[in-house]
Coordinates of C-alpha atoms and ligand atoms in Angstrom, one line a residue:
M1 CA -0.1 0.0 -0.1
K2 CA 0.9 3.8 -0.3
A3 CA 1.8 5.6 2.9
V4 CA 3.3 9.0 3.9
I5 CA 6.2 7.8 6.0
Y6 CA 9.2 9.6 7.9
T7 CA 12.4 7.8 9.1
R8 CA 13.8 10.5 11.0
Y9 CA 12.8 13.5 13.2
G10 CA 12.8 16.8 11.5
E11 CA 11.3 19.6 9.3
P12 CA 8.2 18.7 7.0
D13 CA 10.5 17.5 4.3
V14 CA 11.2 14.3 6.1
L15 CA 7.7 13.1 5.1
R16 CA 7.7 11.2 1.8
L17 CA 5.5 8.8 0.0
A18 CA 6.4 5.1 0.0
D19 CA 5.3 1.6 -1.0
V20 CA 4.9 -0.1 2.6
P21 CA 3.5 -3.8 3.5
T22 CA -0.3 -3.6 3.9
P23 CA -1.1 -4.4 7.6
V24 CA -3.0 -7.7 8.1
P25 CA -5.7 -7.5 11.1
G26 CA -5.4 -9.9 14.1
D27 CA -8.5 -11.8 15.3
R28 CA -9.8 -9.0 17.3
E29 CA -9.1 -6.2 14.9
V30 CA -10.6 -4.5 11.9
L31 CA -8.7 -3.4 8.6
I32 CA -9.8 0.0 7.6
R33 CA -9.2 1.6 4.3
V34 CA -8.3 5.2 5.3
R35 CA -9.9 7.9 3.2
A36 CA -8.9 10.9 5.0
A37 CA -6.6 11.9 8.0
E38 CA -6.3 15.3 9.9
A39 CA -2.9 16.6 9.8
T40 CA -2.7 17.7 13.5
K41 CA -0.4 19.6 15.9
S42 CA 0.3 16.5 17.7
D43 CA 1.5 15.0 14.3
C44 CA 3.9 17.7 13.5
E45 CA 5.1 17.5 17.2
F46 CA 5.8 13.9 16.8
R47 CA 7.4 14.4 13.2
S48 CA 9.9 17.3 14.5
F49 CA 10.0 16.1 18.2
R50 CA 9.6 20.0 19.3
Y51 CA 7.5 20.3 22.3
S52 CA 6.7 23.6 24.0
V53 CA 5.5 21.7 27.1
K54 CA 9.2 19.9 28.0
W55 CA 8.2 17.4 31.2
F56 CA 7.1 14.6 28.9
W57 CA 10.0 14.7 26.3
L58 CA 12.1 12.1 27.5
P59 CA 9.3 9.5 28.4
L60 CA 7.7 10.0 25.0
R61 CA 10.8 10.0 23.1
I62 CA 11.6 6.5 24.9
A63 CA 8.2 5.4 23.9
V64 CA 8.2 6.6 20.3
G65 CA 11.9 6.0 19.2
V66 CA 15.1 7.4 20.7
S67 CA 17.3 7.8 17.7
R68 CA 14.6 7.6 14.8
P69 CA 10.9 7.0 14.8
R70 CA 9.6 3.6 15.6
R71 CA 6.3 4.0 13.9
R72 CA 7.1 5.5 10.5
I73 CA 3.4 6.3 9.6
L74 CA 1.9 9.2 11.4
G75 CA -1.9 10.0 11.7
G76 CA -3.7 9.4 14.6
Y77 CA -7.1 10.7 13.3
F78 CA -8.9 9.4 10.3
A79 CA -12.1 8.4 8.6
G80 CA -12.4 5.5 6.3
E81 CA -14.3 2.1 5.4
V82 CA -13.9 -1.2 7.2
V83 CA -12.6 -3.8 4.5
S84 CA -12.2 -6.9 6.5
V85 CA -12.4 -7.9 10.3
G86 CA -10.5 -10.5 12.5
A87 CA -12.4 -13.9 13.4
R88 CA -13.3 -12.6 16.8
V89 CA -14.6 -9.3 15.8
T90 CA -18.3 -8.5 16.6
R91 CA -18.9 -4.8 16.5
F92 CA -18.0 -4.0 12.7
A93 CA -18.4 -5.6 9.4
P94 CA -17.0 -5.0 5.9
G95 CA -18.5 -1.9 4.3
D96 CA -19.0 0.2 7.7
Q97 CA -17.9 3.7 7.4
V98 CA -16.1 4.7 10.4
Y99 CA -14.1 7.5 11.9
G100 CA -11.9 7.7 14.9
S101 CA -8.6 7.6 16.6
A102 CA -5.6 5.2 16.1
G103 CA -4.3 6.3 19.5
L104 CA -0.5 5.9 19.8
R105 CA -0.3 3.1 17.1
L106 CA -0.9 6.0 14.5
G107 CA -0.9 4.9 11.1
G108 CA -3.7 7.0 9.5
Y109 CA -1.3 8.2 6.8
G110 CA -1.4 4.9 5.3
E111 CA -3.9 3.6 2.7
Y112 CA -4.9 0.7 5.4
V113 CA -4.4 0.5 9.1
A114 CA -5.4 -2.4 11.5
L115 CA -6.9 -1.4 14.8
S116 CA -8.5 -3.2 17.8
E117 CA -12.2 -3.0 17.5
R118 CA -12.0 -1.7 21.0
A119 CA -10.1 1.5 19.8
A120 CA -11.9 4.7 19.8
I121 CA -13.8 3.9 16.3
A122 CA -17.4 4.8 15.7
P123 CA -19.7 5.0 12.5
K124 CA -18.9 8.0 10.6
P125 CA -21.8 10.9 11.0
R126 CA -24.1 10.3 8.0
N127 CA -24.1 14.0 7.4
M128 CA -20.3 14.5 6.8
T129 CA -17.8 13.5 4.0
F130 CA -14.7 11.6 4.9
D131 CA -12.6 14.9 5.0
E132 CA -15.0 16.4 7.4
A133 CA -15.3 13.4 9.4
A134 CA -11.5 13.0 9.6
A135 CA -11.2 16.7 11.2
V136 CA -13.6 15.6 14.2
P137 CA -12.0 13.0 16.4
L138 CA -9.0 14.8 17.6
G139 CA -10.7 18.0 18.6
G140 CA -13.9 16.6 19.5
L141 CA -12.8 13.9 21.9
N142 CA -10.5 16.1 23.7
A143 CA -13.0 19.0 23.9
L144 CA -15.8 16.9 24.9
H145 CA -13.6 15.2 27.9
F146 CA -12.9 18.8 29.1
M147 CA -16.3 20.2 28.7
R148 CA -17.7 17.2 30.6
R149 CA -15.4 17.6 33.3
A150 CA -16.2 21.1 33.4
A151 CA -19.7 20.4 34.4
I152 CA -21.0 23.4 32.5
R153 CA -24.4 25.1 33.7
P154 CA -26.6 27.0 31.3
G155 CA -25.6 30.7 31.4
E156 CA -22.2 30.2 32.8
Q157 CA -19.3 32.3 31.6
V158 CA -16.7 30.3 29.6
L159 CA -13.4 31.6 28.5
I160 CA -11.5 29.3 26.0
L161 CA -7.6 30.1 25.4
G162 CA -6.5 28.6 21.9
A163 CA -10.1 28.7 20.8
G164 CA -9.6 28.7 17.3
G165 CA -7.5 25.4 17.3
S166 CA -8.5 21.8 16.6
I167 CA -9.5 21.4 20.1
G168 CA -10.7 25.0 21.1
A169 CA -12.8 25.1 17.9
H170 CA -14.8 22.0 19.2
A171 CA -14.9 23.2 22.6
V172 CA -16.3 26.5 21.7
Q173 CA -19.3 24.7 19.9
L174 CA -19.6 21.9 23.0
A175 CA -19.8 24.6 25.5
N176 CA -22.1 26.9 23.5
S177 CA -24.5 23.6 23.1
M178 CA -24.4 23.5 26.9
G179 CA -25.9 27.0 27.2
A180 CA -22.6 28.8 28.1
Q181 CA -21.9 32.4 27.2
V182 CA -18.3 31.9 25.3
T183 CA -15.4 34.4 25.3
A184 CA -12.5 33.0 22.8
V185 CA -9.0 33.9 22.9
D186 CA -7.0 33.2 20.0
H187 CA -5.1 35.2 17.1
G188 CA -7.5 37.9 15.3
I189 CA -7.5 35.9 12.0
K190 CA -9.5 33.4 13.6
E191 CA -12.3 36.0 15.2
S192 CA -15.1 35.5 12.7
L193 CA -14.6 31.5 12.5
V194 CA -15.0 31.3 16.4
R195 CA -17.9 33.7 16.5
R196 CA -19.5 31.6 13.7
L197 CA -19.1 28.4 16.0
G198 CA -20.9 30.1 19.0
A199 CA -18.3 32.6 20.6
G200 CA -20.1 35.8 21.8
D201 CA -17.1 37.4 22.7
F202 CA -13.4 37.5 21.3
I203 CA -10.2 38.8 22.5
D204 CA -7.0 38.7 20.0
Y205 CA -4.1 37.6 22.1
T206 CA -1.6 39.3 19.8
T207 CA -3.0 42.8 20.6
D208 CA -4.8 42.4 24.1
D209 CA -4.1 40.5 27.4
V210 CA -7.1 38.8 28.6
T211 CA -5.9 38.8 32.3
T212 CA -5.9 42.7 32.5
A213 CA -9.6 43.1 30.9
G214 CA -11.0 42.9 34.7
R215 CA -13.4 40.0 33.6
R216 CA -14.6 37.0 35.8
F217 CA -15.3 33.5 34.5
D218 CA -17.1 30.2 35.8
V219 CA -14.7 28.1 33.7
I220 CA -11.6 28.7 31.9
F221 CA -10.2 26.0 29.3
D222 CA -6.9 26.5 28.3
M223 CA -5.0 24.7 25.5
V224 CA -1.9 27.2 25.3
P225 CA 1.2 26.3 26.6
A226 CA 3.0 28.8 29.1
S227 CA -0.4 30.7 30.2
P228 CA -0.1 32.9 33.4
Y229 CA -1.4 30.3 35.9
R230 CA -1.8 32.5 38.8
R231 CA -3.5 35.3 36.8
L232 CA -5.9 32.8 35.2
I233 CA -7.1 31.5 38.6
G234 CA -7.4 34.9 39.9
M235 CA -9.9 35.6 37.0
L236 CA -12.2 32.7 38.2
N237 CA -15.5 33.2 40.1
P238 CA -16.2 31.6 43.4
G239 CA -16.4 27.7 42.6
G240 CA -14.8 28.2 39.3
R241 CA -13.1 25.6 37.4
Y242 CA -9.8 25.9 35.4
L243 CA -9.0 23.1 32.9
N244 CA -5.7 22.9 31.3
G245 CA -5.0 20.3 28.5
N246 CA -1.3 21.2 27.8
P247 CA 0.1 21.6 31.2
R248 CA 3.7 22.5 32.2
L249 CA 5.3 20.5 35.2
S250 CA 4.7 23.6 37.6
V251 CA 1.0 23.6 36.7
L252 CA 0.7 19.8 37.5
V253 CA 2.2 20.7 41.0
R254 CA -0.1 23.8 41.6
S255 CA -2.9 22.5 40.1
V256 CA -2.9 19.9 43.3
L257 CA -2.6 23.0 45.9
T258 CA -5.2 25.1 44.2
T259 CA -7.9 22.4 44.4
R260 CA -7.0 21.5 47.8
F261 CA -6.8 24.6 49.7
T262 CA -9.0 27.2 47.5
D263 CA -12.8 27.0 46.4
K264 CA -11.4 26.5 42.6
T265 CA -10.9 23.3 41.1
V266 CA -8.1 22.7 38.6
T267 CA -8.1 19.8 36.1
V268 CA -5.1 18.8 34.1
A269 CA -5.2 15.8 32.3
F270 CA -4.7 13.8 28.8
A271 CA -8.0 13.0 27.5
P272 CA -8.9 9.4 27.1
E273 CA -10.4 8.6 23.9
T274 CA -13.3 6.3 24.1
T275 CA -15.9 4.8 21.5
E276 CA -18.6 6.2 24.0
A277 CA -17.4 9.7 23.4
L278 CA -17.0 9.2 19.7
A279 CA -20.6 8.0 19.7
T280 CA -21.8 11.0 21.5
L281 CA -20.1 13.2 18.9
T282 CA -21.7 11.2 16.1
E283 CA -25.2 12.4 17.8
L284 CA -24.2 15.9 18.2
I285 CA -22.9 16.2 14.7
E286 CA -26.1 14.6 13.2
A287 CA -28.2 16.7 15.3
D288 CA -26.4 19.7 13.9
K289 CA -25.0 20.8 17.3
I290 CA -21.3 20.7 16.2
R291 CA -19.8 20.7 12.7
S292 CA -16.2 20.4 11.5
I293 CA -14.3 22.8 10.0
V294 CA -11.9 22.1 7.3
D295 CA -9.3 24.5 6.2
R296 CA -7.8 22.8 3.4
V297 CA -7.3 19.5 1.9
Y298 CA -4.1 18.0 0.4
P299 CA -3.3 15.0 -1.5
M300 CA -0.8 12.2 0.3
S301 CA 2.0 13.5 -2.3
E302 CA 1.6 16.9 -0.6
A303 CA 1.8 15.8 3.1
A304 CA 4.9 18.0 3.8
D305 CA 3.0 21.1 2.7
A306 CA -0.1 20.0 5.0
H307 CA 2.3 19.9 8.0
R308 CA 3.7 23.5 6.7
R309 CA 0.3 24.7 6.9
V310 CA -0.4 23.4 10.4
E311 CA 2.8 24.9 11.6
T312 CA 2.4 28.3 10.1
E313 CA -0.8 28.6 12.0
Q314 CA -2.5 30.8 9.2
R315 CA -5.1 27.9 8.9
L316 CA -8.7 28.4 9.7
G317 CA -9.9 25.0 10.8
A318 CA -8.4 21.6 10.3
V319 CA -5.9 20.6 7.6
V320 CA -6.7 17.3 6.1
I321 CA -5.1 14.8 4.1
T322 CA -6.8 12.7 1.3
I323 CA -5.6 9.1 1.6
G324 CA -5.4 7.1 -1.4
E325 CA -6.8 8.0 -4.8
P326 CA -9.0 10.9 -4.5
Ligands
NAP401 N1 -4.3 17.2 26.9 C1 -4.5 16.3 25.8 O1 -5.2 15.3 26.0 C2 -4.0 16.8 24.4 C3 -4.4 16.0 23.5 C4 -3.9 16.6 22.1 C5 -3.3 17.5 22.1 N2 -2.7 18.2 23.1 C6 -1.8 19.1 22.8 O2 -2.6 20.6 22.9 C7 -2.1 21.7 22.1 C8 -3.3 22.4 21.4 O3 -3.6 21.2 20.3 P1 -4.5 21.6 19.1 O4 -4.5 20.5 18.3 O5 -5.8 22.3 19.5 O6 -3.6 22.8 18.6 P2 -3.9 24.0 17.5 O7 -4.8 23.5 16.6 O8 -2.5 24.6 17.1 O9 -4.7 25.0 18.3 C9 -3.7 26.0 19.2 C10 -4.5 27.3 19.0 O10 -4.0 28.2 20.1 C11 -3.6 29.5 19.4 N3 -2.7 30.3 20.6 C12 -1.4 30.1 20.6 N4 -1.1 31.2 21.5 C13 -2.0 31.6 22.2 C14 -2.3 32.5 23.3 N5 -1.3 33.0 23.9 N6 -3.7 32.7 23.7 C15 -4.5 32.2 22.9 N7 -4.4 31.4 21.9 C16 -3.2 31.1 21.5 C17 -3.1 29.4 18.1 O11 -3.1 30.4 17.5 P3 -2.0 30.9 16.4 O12 -2.6 30.7 15.1 O13 -1.6 32.2 16.9 O14 -0.4 30.1 17.0 C18 -4.1 28.3 18.0 O15 -5.1 28.7 17.2 C19 -1.0 21.0 21.2 O16 0.3 21.6 21.8 C20 -1.2 19.5 21.5 O17 0.1 18.7 21.5 C21 -3.1 17.9 24.2

């Protein structure tokens, strides 16, 4: 099969199209013909091995390959079609259109991927193309996890930092669907996008500092590395919740103290990705409560350009790679 592979860490040019063996599904695995994969910030970070949050650099490097990547095919999030199933698979059948997460196994940049039937895979929303569906699982699963943990009540004031990114854009829609008043913070070029997704207020972080605006919030969801922790906690109303999906080591330590000794709650976590959460996203999408925003679609042969587009941060929505023949 064709796959976009990389055999060393580096700039986008390390990505190239190659012929590789097609995976063979085990007894409890499904073989999926991938039709589209999101080119995510996480894929770019795996490729370059440059992380703005440093504390997990060493454990992650040991896990993914010290001198070169152990898994040559990137792509954590995809949409496609089941083509065959292992003898003991009960949840899927050939012909099922699905979308989901390959987790740390990755592989979505290849024409076929073999995954456990217990992986976070679910039927693709009926009202989405493969390209649109591939743009959902990363942002949707992470945002749903944090918005549920935030236990948002209708009418609450919610601040989202990094609101125009893959995760933030889904968080804006989910918070809005839960009845929150959403204030979004991101680069000014994303203002009209996040307002269309449901943000009532917008702050451009390149020109204004949200922490000096004198505003108070019930929930702050922060996907930005190196945010000013103390000032953000100070902006919470009594009983407020701060959720950080991209925490530095110091935030991990301080989160315990804040939760223990104040009336505020801090949640720092890596979101688990579950089939149940994905099925919930499918329902929300089919009920038109959330939608996917695709910035550009690239063919496999231009995967390096897709990564450049993600890294230059000019995108409005998700960057998607079409896998296989269009
Ligand atoms: N906790 C978890 O489970 C989990 C899961 C997946 C990913 N992550 C991590 O979370 C991070 C975000 O993921 P993502 O895919 O949503 O990234 P993304 O699509 O790149 O979104 C990040 C957004 O934040 C904006 N931003 C940058 N600095 C900002 C600031 N000071 N204030 C407000 N907004 C700012 C960026 O805008 P610009 O265009 O100006 O840069 C961009 O729109 C990644 O580093 C990823 O590795 C965590």
